Short mmCIF file of C-alpha atoms in Angstrom, two decimals:
data_model
loop_
_atom_site.label_atom_id
_atom_site.label_comp_id
_atom_site.label_asym_id
_atom_site.label_seq_id
_atom_site.Cartn_x
_atom_site.Cartn_y
_atom_site.Cartn_z
CA MET A 704 14.99 1.60 30.70
CA LEU A 705 14.05 4.77 32.52
CA HIS A 706 15.25 5.49 36.02
CA ILE A 707 12.58 7.29 37.95
CA TYR A 708 12.81 9.07 41.28
CA CYS A 709 9.72 8.38 43.36
CA PRO A 710 8.98 11.54 45.36
CA TYR A 711 7.23 9.53 48.07
CA CYS A 712 9.81 6.73 48.50
CA GLU A 713 12.55 9.29 47.84
CA GLU A 714 14.50 6.74 45.87
CA MET A 715 15.66 6.24 42.30
CA ARG A 716 14.12 3.03 40.99
CA GLU A 717 13.93 1.21 37.65
CA GLU A 718 11.07 1.74 35.22
CA GLU A 719 9.73 -1.79 35.63
CA GLU A 720 8.54 -0.91 39.16
CA PHE A 721 6.30 1.80 37.75
CA SER A 722 3.30 1.97 35.51
CA TYR A 723 2.46 4.87 33.28
CA ALA A 724 -0.82 6.67 33.83
CA GLY A 725 -1.05 9.28 31.11
CA GLU A 726 -1.08 13.05 30.87
CA ALA A 727 -1.14 14.92 34.18
CA HIS A 728 -3.09 17.97 35.30
CA ILE A 729 -6.31 17.09 33.48
CA ALA A 730 -8.98 18.18 35.93
CA ARG A 731 -12.25 16.30 35.93
CA PRO A 732 -15.04 18.75 35.08
CA LEU A 733 -16.79 19.82 38.26
CA ASP A 734 -20.21 19.80 36.66
CA PRO A 735 -20.25 17.02 34.02
CA GLU A 736 -24.00 17.32 33.49
CA SER A 737 -23.62 20.78 31.99
CA LEU A 738 -20.96 19.83 29.44
CA THR A 739 -21.70 19.52 25.75
CA ASP A 740 -20.75 16.29 23.96
CA ALA A 741 -17.82 18.11 22.41
CA GLN A 742 -16.51 19.28 25.78
CA TRP A 743 -16.94 15.85 27.34
CA GLY A 744 -15.23 14.14 24.39
CA ASP A 745 -12.41 16.61 24.70
CA TYR A 746 -11.96 15.82 28.39
CA VAL A 747 -12.11 12.05 27.93
CA PHE A 748 -10.19 11.47 24.71
CA PHE A 749 -8.21 14.46 23.46
CA ARG A 750 -4.61 14.91 24.60
CA THR A 751 -1.81 17.36 23.96
CA ASN A 752 0.65 14.58 23.05
CA PRO A 753 3.59 16.99 22.70
CA ARG A 754 6.94 16.31 21.11
CA GLY A 755 9.07 17.70 23.92
CA LEU A 756 8.24 18.45 27.54
CA HIS A 757 5.35 16.40 28.89
CA HIS A 758 3.80 16.42 32.33
CA GLU A 759 2.57 12.93 33.05
CA MET A 760 1.44 10.67 35.86
CA TRP A 761 3.20 7.50 36.95
CA ASN A 762 2.26 4.98 39.60
CA HIS A 763 4.90 3.33 41.74
CA ALA A 764 3.13 0.00 41.33
CA ALA A 765 5.78 -2.24 42.87
CA GLY A 766 6.67 0.25 45.60
CA CYS A 767 4.51 2.67 47.54
CA ARG A 768 1.68 2.26 45.00
CA ARG A 769 1.12 5.99 44.91
CA TYR A 770 0.62 8.23 41.93
CA PHE A 771 2.96 11.13 41.28
CA ASN A 772 3.86 13.50 38.46
CA VAL A 773 6.84 13.49 36.15
CA THR A 774 8.10 16.11 33.73
CA ARG A 775 9.78 14.21 30.93
CA ASP A 776 10.98 15.06 27.44
CA THR A 777 9.17 12.77 25.01
CA GLN A 778 11.93 13.04 22.44
CA THR A 779 15.06 12.57 24.55
CA TYR A 780 13.25 10.68 27.36
CA VAL A 781 15.18 12.82 29.89
CA ILE A 782 13.26 13.13 33.15
CA HIS A 783 13.56 16.71 34.37
CA GLU A 784 11.70 16.38 37.65
CA THR A 785 9.23 14.34 39.60
CA TYR A 786 6.78 15.89 42.03
CA LYS A 787 3.92 14.86 44.25
CA MET A 788 0.26 14.92 43.33
CA GLY A 789 -1.27 18.32 43.86
CA GLU A 790 2.00 20.12 43.20
CA GLN A 791 2.77 22.17 40.12
CA PRO A 792 5.72 21.52 37.80
CA SER A 793 8.75 23.80 38.01
CA VAL A 794 10.02 22.84 34.55
CA THR A 795 7.50 24.05 32.00
CA GLY A 796 9.62 25.09 29.04
CA GLU A 797 8.24 28.62 29.28
CA LYS A 798 10.74 31.41 29.65
CA PRO A 799 10.53 33.10 33.06
CA MET B 79 -0.81 3.53 -15.89
CA VAL B 80 2.88 2.94 -16.09
CA ASP B 81 4.65 4.52 -19.04
CA PRO B 82 5.14 1.58 -21.48
CA MET B 83 8.76 2.59 -22.06
CA LYS B 84 9.45 2.39 -18.34
CA LYS B 85 7.45 -0.71 -17.56
CA TYR B 86 9.31 -3.40 -15.68
CA SER B 87 9.03 -6.67 -17.60
CA GLY B 88 11.00 -9.65 -18.73
CA PHE B 89 11.63 -7.80 -21.94
CA SER B 90 13.00 -4.69 -20.25
CA LEU B 91 15.20 -6.86 -18.06
CA PHE B 92 16.59 -8.52 -21.18
CA LYS B 93 17.03 -5.20 -22.96
CA HIS B 94 18.94 -3.70 -20.04
CA ALA B 95 21.00 -6.85 -19.62
CA LEU B 96 22.41 -6.20 -23.08
CA LYS B 97 23.65 -2.83 -21.78
CA HIS B 98 25.02 -4.35 -18.56
CA HIS B 99 22.20 -2.78 -16.51
CA GLU B 100 23.94 0.57 -16.62
CA ASP B 101 21.16 2.82 -17.86
CA TRP B 102 18.05 1.85 -15.94
CA GLN B 103 15.73 4.83 -15.66
CA LYS B 104 15.40 6.55 -12.31
CA THR B 105 12.56 5.05 -10.30
CA TRP B 106 11.16 8.53 -9.67
CA ARG B 107 12.08 12.14 -10.33
CA SER B 108 13.35 14.46 -7.60
CA PRO B 109 11.70 17.74 -8.57
CA ARG B 110 11.99 21.13 -6.94
CA PRO B 111 8.72 22.08 -5.27
CA LYS B 112 6.37 24.25 -7.32
CA GLN B 113 4.85 27.39 -5.82
CA SER B 114 1.55 25.74 -5.21
CA TYR B 115 -0.38 22.53 -5.65
CA ASP B 116 -3.98 21.40 -5.62
CA VAL B 117 -3.19 18.92 -2.87
CA ILE B 118 -0.19 18.61 -0.58
CA ILE B 119 0.26 15.33 1.20
CA VAL B 120 2.44 15.59 4.27
CA GLY B 121 4.29 12.37 4.92
CA GLY B 122 5.94 10.11 2.36
CA GLY B 123 5.29 6.76 3.97
CA GLY B 124 3.21 3.96 2.54
CA HIS B 125 -0.13 5.55 3.40
CA GLY B 126 0.82 8.98 2.08
CA LEU B 127 2.27 7.62 -1.16
CA ALA B 128 -0.75 5.37 -1.65
CA THR B 129 -3.00 8.39 -1.15
CA ALA B 130 -1.06 10.30 -3.80
CA TYR B 131 -1.20 7.36 -6.18
CA TYR B 132 -4.97 6.90 -5.89
CA LEU B 133 -5.62 10.66 -6.04
CA ALA B 134 -3.89 10.69 -9.41
CA LYS B 135 -5.14 7.35 -10.69
CA GLU B 136 -8.75 7.27 -9.53
CA HIS B 137 -9.60 10.94 -9.20
CA GLY B 138 -7.45 12.54 -11.90
CA ILE B 139 -5.85 14.97 -9.44
CA THR B 140 -2.22 15.05 -10.49
CA ASN B 141 -1.12 18.50 -9.32
CA VAL B 142 -0.07 16.90 -6.07
CA ALA B 143 3.06 17.01 -3.93
CA VAL B 144 4.14 14.56 -1.29
CA LEU B 145 6.38 16.29 1.27
CA GLU B 146 8.65 14.04 3.29
CA LYS B 147 11.00 15.34 5.95
CA GLY B 148 13.35 12.37 5.67
CA TYR B 149 13.31 9.85 2.87
CA LEU B 150 10.40 7.95 1.33
CA GLY B 151 9.21 5.02 3.41
CA GLY B 152 11.75 5.72 6.14
CA GLY B 153 9.39 6.03 9.08
CA ASN B 154 6.95 3.43 10.29
CA THR B 155 6.80 1.91 6.79
CA ALA B 156 10.37 0.76 7.39
CA ARG B 157 9.78 -0.21 11.01
CA ASN B 158 6.84 -2.58 11.08
CA THR B 159 6.57 -6.34 10.89
CA THR B 160 4.78 -6.36 7.51
CA ILE B 161 1.82 -8.49 8.55
CA VAL B 162 -1.33 -8.28 6.42
CA ARG B 163 -4.70 -9.54 7.60
CA SER B 164 -8.29 -8.32 7.87
CA ASN B 165 -9.89 -10.40 10.64
CA TYR B 166 -11.20 -7.49 12.70
CA LEU B 167 -14.24 -7.86 14.90
CA TRP B 168 -16.59 -5.01 14.02
CA ASP B 169 -18.36 -4.48 10.71
CA GLU B 170 -16.85 -1.04 10.13
CA SER B 171 -13.25 -2.07 10.59
CA SER B 172 -13.52 -5.47 8.95
CA ARG B 173 -14.90 -3.77 5.82
CA LEU B 174 -12.07 -1.26 5.80
CA TYR B 175 -9.31 -3.81 6.31
CA ASP B 176 -10.89 -6.29 3.92
CA HIS B 177 -11.01 -3.58 1.28
CA ALA B 178 -7.27 -3.21 1.81
CA LEU B 179 -6.75 -6.96 1.57
CA ASP B 180 -8.61 -7.03 -1.76
CA LEU B 181 -6.24 -4.38 -3.06
CA TRP B 182 -3.18 -6.29 -1.78
CA TYR B 183 -4.10 -9.17 -4.03
CA GLY B 184 -3.75 -7.20 -7.26
CA LEU B 185 -1.20 -4.68 -6.06
CA SER B 186 1.97 -5.93 -7.73
CA GLN B 187 0.22 -6.03 -11.11
CA ASP B 188 -1.47 -2.68 -10.57
CA LEU B 189 1.80 -0.95 -9.63
CA ASN B 190 4.00 -2.96 -12.00
CA TYR B 191 6.22 -3.38 -8.96
CA ASN B 192 6.70 -6.57 -7.02
CA VAL B 193 5.50 -5.84 -3.48
CA MET B 194 6.25 -9.48 -2.60
CA PHE B 195 2.84 -10.02 -1.06
CA SER B 196 2.80 -13.57 0.24
CA SER B 197 -0.53 -14.94 1.47
CA ARG B 198 1.02 -17.44 3.84
CA GLY B 199 -1.72 -17.28 6.46
CA VAL B 200 -1.95 -15.56 9.83
CA MET B 201 -2.62 -17.39 13.08
CA ASN B 202 -3.71 -15.87 16.38
CA LEU B 203 -3.16 -18.23 19.29
CA GLY B 204 -5.52 -18.70 22.22
CA HIS B 205 -4.09 -19.68 25.60
CA ASN B 206 -7.09 -19.92 27.89
CA LEU B 207 -10.81 -20.47 27.79
CA GLN B 208 -11.62 -16.79 27.45
CA ASP B 209 -9.14 -16.41 24.58
CA MET B 210 -10.88 -19.26 22.76
CA ARG B 211 -14.32 -17.75 23.35
CA ASP B 212 -13.09 -14.43 21.99
CA ILE B 213 -11.53 -16.18 19.01
CA GLU B 214 -14.75 -18.02 18.23
CA ARG B 215 -16.73 -14.83 18.48
CA ARG B 216 -14.33 -13.00 16.20
CA VAL B 217 -14.15 -15.82 13.67
CA ASN B 218 -17.95 -15.96 13.53
CA ALA B 219 -18.16 -12.21 13.07
CA ASN B 220 -15.53 -12.43 10.33
CA ARG B 221 -17.41 -15.15 8.49
CA LEU B 222 -20.62 -13.12 8.60
CA ASN B 223 -18.65 -10.31 6.98
CA GLY B 224 -17.36 -12.61 4.26
CA ILE B 225 -13.82 -12.76 5.63
CA ASP B 226 -12.04 -16.05 5.42
CA ALA B 227 -11.58 -17.19 9.01
CA ALA B 228 -11.45 -20.45 10.89
CA VAL B 229 -10.91 -21.76 14.40
CA LEU B 230 -8.03 -24.21 14.72
CA THR B 231 -7.53 -26.85 17.38
CA THR B 232 -4.15 -27.37 19.05
CA LYS B 233 -3.47 -30.27 16.72
CA GLU B 234 -4.29 -28.22 13.63
CA VAL B 235 -1.95 -25.49 14.90
CA LYS B 236 0.79 -28.07 15.31
CA ASP B 237 0.16 -29.45 11.82
CA ILE B 238 0.66 -26.01 10.29
CA VAL B 239 3.58 -25.02 12.51
CA PRO B 240 5.38 -28.24 13.50
CA ILE B 241 8.05 -26.42 15.52
CA ILE B 242 5.58 -24.85 17.92
CA ASN B 243 5.53 -26.00 21.54
CA ASP B 244 2.12 -27.63 21.97
CA SER B 245 2.86 -28.98 25.44
CA GLN B 246 -0.07 -28.48 27.77
CA ASP B 247 2.28 -28.14 30.76
CA ILE B 248 3.66 -24.71 29.91
CA ARG B 249 2.48 -21.52 31.61
CA TYR B 250 0.39 -20.45 28.62
CA PRO B 251 -0.49 -23.63 26.70
CA ILE B 252 -1.89 -23.38 23.19
CA LEU B 253 -5.58 -24.26 23.23
CA GLY B 254 -6.25 -23.33 19.64
CA ALA B 255 -6.08 -20.40 17.27
CA SER B 256 -7.91 -18.26 14.78
CA TRP B 257 -6.66 -18.61 11.24
CA GLN B 258 -6.89 -16.32 8.26
CA LYS B 259 -5.40 -18.15 5.33
CA THR B 260 -5.66 -15.17 2.99
CA GLY B 261 -3.50 -13.01 5.27
CA GLY B 262 0.24 -12.94 5.07
CA VAL B 263 3.16 -10.58 4.70
CA ALA B 264 4.44 -8.11 2.10
CA ARG B 265 7.73 -6.38 1.49
CA HIS B 266 7.44 -3.03 3.27
CA ASP B 267 10.02 -1.09 1.22
CA ALA B 268 8.59 -2.33 -2.04
CA VAL B 269 5.13 -1.08 -1.04
CA ALA B 270 6.46 2.44 -0.47
CA TRP B 271 8.66 2.40 -3.55
CA GLY B 272 5.97 0.88 -5.77
CA TYR B 273 3.42 3.52 -4.77
CA ALA B 274 6.07 6.24 -5.08
CA ARG B 275 6.97 5.15 -8.59
CA GLY B 276 3.32 4.81 -9.60
CA ALA B 277 2.45 8.27 -8.24
CA ASP B 278 5.54 9.85 -9.81
CA GLN B 279 4.68 8.48 -13.24
CA LEU B 280 1.21 9.96 -12.96
CA GLY B 281 2.74 13.39 -12.35
CA VAL B 282 2.88 13.62 -8.55
CA ASP B 283 5.93 15.49 -7.21
CA LEU B 284 7.74 13.54 -4.50
CA ILE B 285 9.79 15.98 -2.45
CA GLN B 286 12.13 14.52 0.10
CA GLN B 287 14.17 16.33 2.75
CA CYS B 288 11.33 18.82 3.01
CA GLU B 289 10.02 19.21 6.54
CA VAL B 290 6.72 20.96 7.11
CA THR B 291 7.24 23.50 9.88
CA ASP B 292 3.82 25.14 9.87
CA ILE B 293 0.38 24.76 8.38
CA VAL B 294 -0.91 28.13 7.21
CA VAL B 295 -4.59 28.70 7.96
CA GLU B 296 -6.42 31.87 6.95
CA GLN B 297 -10.06 32.49 7.88
CA GLY B 298 -10.61 28.88 8.78
CA ALA B 299 -9.17 27.47 5.56
CA VAL B 300 -5.81 26.05 4.63
CA THR B 301 -3.71 28.11 2.23
CA GLY B 302 -0.47 26.17 2.29
CA VAL B 303 2.44 24.99 4.36
CA GLN B 304 5.72 26.48 5.52
CA THR B 305 8.55 24.06 4.91
CA SER B 306 12.30 23.81 5.20
CA GLN B 307 12.27 24.62 1.46
CA GLY B 308 10.03 27.67 1.80
CA PHE B 309 6.30 28.31 1.57
CA ILE B 310 4.27 26.05 -0.69
CA GLY B 311 0.66 26.96 -1.40
CA ALA B 312 -2.13 24.38 -1.48
CA LYS B 313 -5.90 24.26 -1.65
CA LYS B 314 -5.91 21.06 0.36
CA VAL B 315 -3.42 19.64 2.84
CA ALA B 316 -3.64 15.99 3.81
CA CYS B 317 -1.57 14.86 6.79
CA VAL B 318 -0.49 11.25 6.87
CA THR B 319 2.22 11.51 9.47
CA ALA B 320 1.50 8.66 11.91
CA GLY B 321 3.31 9.33 15.19
CA ASN B 322 3.81 12.99 14.38
CA SER B 323 0.13 13.66 13.66
CA GLY B 324 -0.33 15.41 16.98
CA VAL B 325 2.53 17.76 16.15
CA MET B 326 0.99 18.51 12.75
CA ALA B 327 -2.43 19.09 14.29
CA SER B 328 -1.02 21.57 16.79
CA MET B 329 0.44 23.57 13.86
CA ALA B 330 -3.11 24.05 12.62
CA GLY B 331 -4.38 24.78 16.11
CA ILE B 332 -6.42 21.61 16.53
CA ARG B 333 -6.15 18.65 18.88
CA LEU B 334 -6.40 14.95 18.13
CA PRO B 335 -7.36 12.07 20.43
CA LEU B 336 -3.99 10.46 19.89
CA GLU B 337 -1.00 9.53 21.96
CA SER B 338 2.33 8.63 20.38
CA HIS B 339 4.19 5.64 21.73
CA PRO B 340 7.36 3.79 20.76
CA LEU B 341 6.66 0.35 19.31
CA GLN B 342 9.61 -1.98 19.00
CA ALA B 343 10.42 -4.81 16.65
CA LEU B 344 13.49 -6.89 16.03
CA VAL B 345 14.96 -9.36 13.58
CA SER B 346 17.25 -12.32 14.11
CA GLU B 347 20.23 -13.46 12.13
CA PRO B 348 19.12 -15.19 8.90
CA ILE B 349 18.36 -18.88 9.32
CA LYS B 350 17.09 -21.57 6.97
CA PRO B 351 13.33 -21.66 6.26
CA ILE B 352 11.68 -22.82 9.46
CA ILE B 353 8.31 -21.11 9.71
CA ASP B 354 6.14 -20.50 6.65
CA THR B 355 3.26 -18.64 8.23
CA VAL B 356 2.66 -15.82 10.69
CA VAL B 357 2.11 -16.79 14.33
CA MET B 358 0.75 -14.21 16.73
CA SER B 359 -0.35 -14.33 20.31
CA ASN B 360 -2.13 -11.46 21.96
CA ALA B 361 -2.12 -12.99 25.42
CA VAL B 362 1.61 -13.54 25.81
CA HIS B 363 2.33 -10.75 23.38
CA ALA B 364 4.53 -12.19 20.73
CA TYR B 365 4.35 -12.57 17.02
CA VAL B 366 6.79 -13.95 14.55
CA SER B 367 7.21 -14.63 10.87
CA GLN B 368 10.21 -15.33 8.69
CA SER B 369 11.28 -12.97 5.95
CA ASP B 370 12.47 -14.07 2.54
CA LYS B 371 16.01 -13.31 3.67
CA GLY B 372 15.57 -15.88 6.42
CA ASP B 373 15.54 -13.66 9.46
CA LEU B 374 12.84 -14.08 12.05
CA VAL B 375 10.79 -10.89 12.24
CA ILE B 376 9.51 -10.40 15.76
CA GLY B 377 7.23 -7.69 17.06
CA ALA B 378 7.34 -6.48 20.64
CA GLY B 379 4.80 -4.34 22.42
CA ILE B 380 4.46 -0.61 22.79
CA ASP B 381 6.10 1.22 25.61
CA ALA B 382 3.39 2.52 27.90
CA TYR B 383 4.76 6.05 28.01
CA ASN B 384 4.40 8.72 25.34
CA GLY B 385 7.50 9.01 23.25
CA TYR B 386 8.83 10.30 19.96
CA GLY B 387 12.33 8.89 20.34
CA GLN B 388 12.03 5.92 17.92
CA ARG B 389 13.41 3.66 20.62
CA GLY B 390 11.92 1.97 23.65
CA SER B 391 12.85 0.18 26.83
CA LEU B 392 14.64 -3.16 26.84
CA HIS B 393 12.30 -4.90 29.24
CA VAL B 394 9.54 -4.72 26.60
CA VAL B 395 11.74 -6.66 24.21
CA GLU B 396 12.75 -9.13 26.92
CA HIS B 397 9.11 -9.80 27.69
CA THR B 398 8.37 -10.62 24.04
CA LEU B 399 11.42 -12.81 23.63
CA SER B 400 10.59 -14.84 26.71
CA ALA B 401 7.19 -15.58 25.16
CA ILE B 402 8.76 -16.44 21.81
CA CYS B 403 11.20 -18.83 23.49
CA GLU B 404 8.39 -20.58 25.30
CA LEU B 405 6.34 -20.97 22.12
CA PHE B 406 9.39 -21.91 20.04
CA PRO B 407 12.03 -23.45 22.33
CA MET B 408 14.30 -24.04 19.33
CA PHE B 409 14.64 -20.27 18.84
CA SER B 410 16.27 -19.84 22.22
CA ARG B 411 19.77 -19.83 20.76
CA VAL B 412 19.01 -17.72 17.68
CA ARG B 413 20.81 -14.40 17.97
CA MET B 414 18.93 -11.18 17.40
CA ASN B 415 20.52 -8.92 14.84
CA ARG B 416 18.74 -5.60 15.07
CA ALA B 417 16.02 -3.95 17.11
CA TRP B 418 14.32 -0.65 16.44
CA GLY B 419 11.36 1.46 17.42
CA GLY B 420 8.73 3.28 15.43
CA ILE B 421 6.40 5.94 16.77
CA VAL B 422 2.81 4.80 16.60
CA ASP B 423 -0.18 7.09 17.02
CA THR B 424 -2.59 5.15 19.17
CA CYS B 425 -6.26 6.01 19.26
CA PRO B 426 -8.50 5.41 22.28
CA ASP B 427 -10.54 2.83 20.34
CA ALA B 428 -7.60 1.30 18.41
CA CYS B 429 -9.14 2.40 15.11
CA PRO B 430 -7.83 4.97 12.66
CA ILE B 431 -9.04 8.50 12.03
CA ILE B 432 -9.69 9.19 8.34
CA SER B 433 -11.32 12.53 8.45
CA LYS B 434 -11.92 16.11 7.51
CA THR B 435 -11.25 18.59 10.28
CA GLN B 436 -12.81 21.83 11.43
CA VAL B 437 -10.24 23.61 9.23
CA ASP B 438 -11.44 23.73 5.59
CA GLY B 439 -9.12 21.82 3.28
CA LEU B 440 -7.22 20.09 6.08
CA TYR B 441 -7.50 16.31 6.30
CA PHE B 442 -6.02 13.77 8.62
CA ASN B 443 -5.34 10.09 8.10
CA CYS B 444 -3.85 8.91 11.37
CA GLY B 445 -4.43 6.85 14.47
CA TRP B 446 -3.52 3.57 12.81
CA GLY B 447 -1.52 2.86 15.92
CA THR B 448 0.20 -0.45 16.04
CA GLY B 449 -1.25 -1.97 12.89
CA GLY B 450 -1.30 0.39 9.92
CA PHE B 451 0.88 -1.47 7.46
CA LYS B 452 -1.76 -4.02 6.55
CA ALA B 453 -4.15 -1.27 5.60
CA THR B 454 -1.77 0.71 3.38
CA PRO B 455 -3.59 0.22 0.05
CA GLY B 456 -7.07 0.59 1.52
CA SER B 457 -6.10 3.56 3.63
CA GLY B 458 -4.69 5.41 0.66
CA HIS B 459 -7.65 4.45 -1.48
CA VAL B 460 -10.38 5.69 0.85
CA PHE B 461 -8.40 8.73 1.98
CA ALA B 462 -7.83 9.81 -1.63
CA HIS B 463 -11.60 9.72 -2.11
CA THR B 464 -12.13 11.71 1.08
CA VAL B 465 -9.65 14.38 -0.03
CA ALA B 466 -10.80 14.50 -3.65
CA HIS B 467 -14.50 14.87 -2.85
CA ASP B 468 -14.19 16.70 0.47
CA ASP B 469 -16.54 14.00 1.69
CA PRO B 470 -15.67 10.71 3.34
CA HIS B 471 -15.51 7.52 1.30
CA PRO B 472 -18.39 5.26 2.42
CA LEU B 473 -15.92 2.89 4.08
CA ALA B 474 -14.22 5.78 5.87
CA LYS B 475 -17.42 7.39 7.15
CA PRO B 476 -17.40 5.61 10.54
CA PHE B 477 -13.79 6.70 11.08
CA THR B 478 -14.27 10.45 11.26
CA ILE B 479 -12.90 12.40 14.18
CA ASP B 480 -16.48 13.22 15.28
CA ARG B 481 -16.84 9.78 16.79
CA PHE B 482 -14.95 10.91 19.88
CA ASN B 483 -17.67 13.45 20.55
CA THR B 484 -20.70 11.41 19.51
CA GLY B 485 -19.44 8.36 21.39
CA HIS B 486 -19.75 6.10 18.37
CA LEU B 487 -16.39 4.41 18.97
CA ILE B 488 -15.31 1.25 17.17
CA ASP B 489 -13.64 -0.71 19.92
CA GLU B 490 -11.07 -2.93 18.24
CA HIS B 491 -8.77 -3.48 21.19
CA GLY B 492 -9.48 -7.19 21.08
CA ALA B 493 -8.50 -7.59 17.47
CA ALA B 494 -6.06 -4.74 17.09
CA GLY B 495 -4.76 -3.61 20.45
CA VAL B 496 -1.78 -5.88 20.43
CA ALA B 497 -1.42 -7.86 17.27
CA HIS B 498 -0.57 -6.37 13.93
#
């Protein structure tokens, strides 16, 4: 059971209140008409699926019902940070 | 072909009994890796070992190594619920899984190793009108594809599984089921070990404790792999690494349409024989069978989040057990012995990827998601053809990675998304 801090409710809540919504920071192409099939397929289906740090979206379904971002380690399941939509992660695994 | 001197038989059992069973031959060698191979298979699970076996047996390619970072059959092969069936909806997938089922039927004889395949029947319950409509559609599609399938009424379900709760007053009453009598279960370890032994006797090197750390690509073609035991050259590299496929792909600089999730299963304490078939329910998400040891083998769902941790959250297990207890009230006081998680590589259309890649000589067999065990023989068989000929086996052609760009998906969520 994960314990997740909702950045909008500003509370630590149990995983069952949340639903997972996949990889974060995938921008919808601004001009879909001009994409090739390969580019569109890449946007729709292909994911980084890393073993390690992962930026992902969660929805606080049984709370504020808002989406937010989480940086979580997919191997240890440690949640490093949660942050609001539109913000950028501060934990990226890259050396400063 | 198994070496006649090493063949398991009543005679060899008798012969070794005279020597107190003290000098049985090793089941397989443990060779040092050679400098290079024609084909390297990454991943020593059921699918990888089956691929090696069929490469050697059907295509005469024996200069092959299987590299396994842990021990043979220690990943998802050891973590599934061993259900075998082929009642998939679409033509493409039903052909693929039915090909596997055909191979299951002769597998113990072919491998000279008892894989304990038991065709005890597989039942998928329907709990509402829409479930029953879907079941009828799928059964009809199956029958058109020559797959044995039938629709059962509640009474017929009860006749086959007398301990099931057929009350119509429960939250999800049983309205009927689909039934594949030719499905069943097999012994997961024996499948891995049987293929390992068969491949080893045909000359394949099985190298355990050898983790691939990089795939070496030069000018768009594979030249070998870096491993924890040094560089090993190869003309072809075939990755059969289930949940870790995305990690392998990133080593070669490509992406896959996969996400890895923990999938949990659990077994109870051993009890006397009580259920002699496989009961599954997609709607309430529960499935159960009983192993030869007597423990109830129960599959839970995947955790929604991506994970590589080989464990999941408890509420997923609780959800499954509440469904099991409603379907089988008499199980409510059975204690659960062990629970575990495997990392499954789920594909957007719940169908596998058996494919060449844009890198020459690099092949992937992945995306089996929650239900790869049943396909082990067929998967290895068609993938071996794909690798040997650098061209997909006819049954594997619809399962290339290109389908995510052409849009020709094979949507098996109804038949595969939950049940295994």
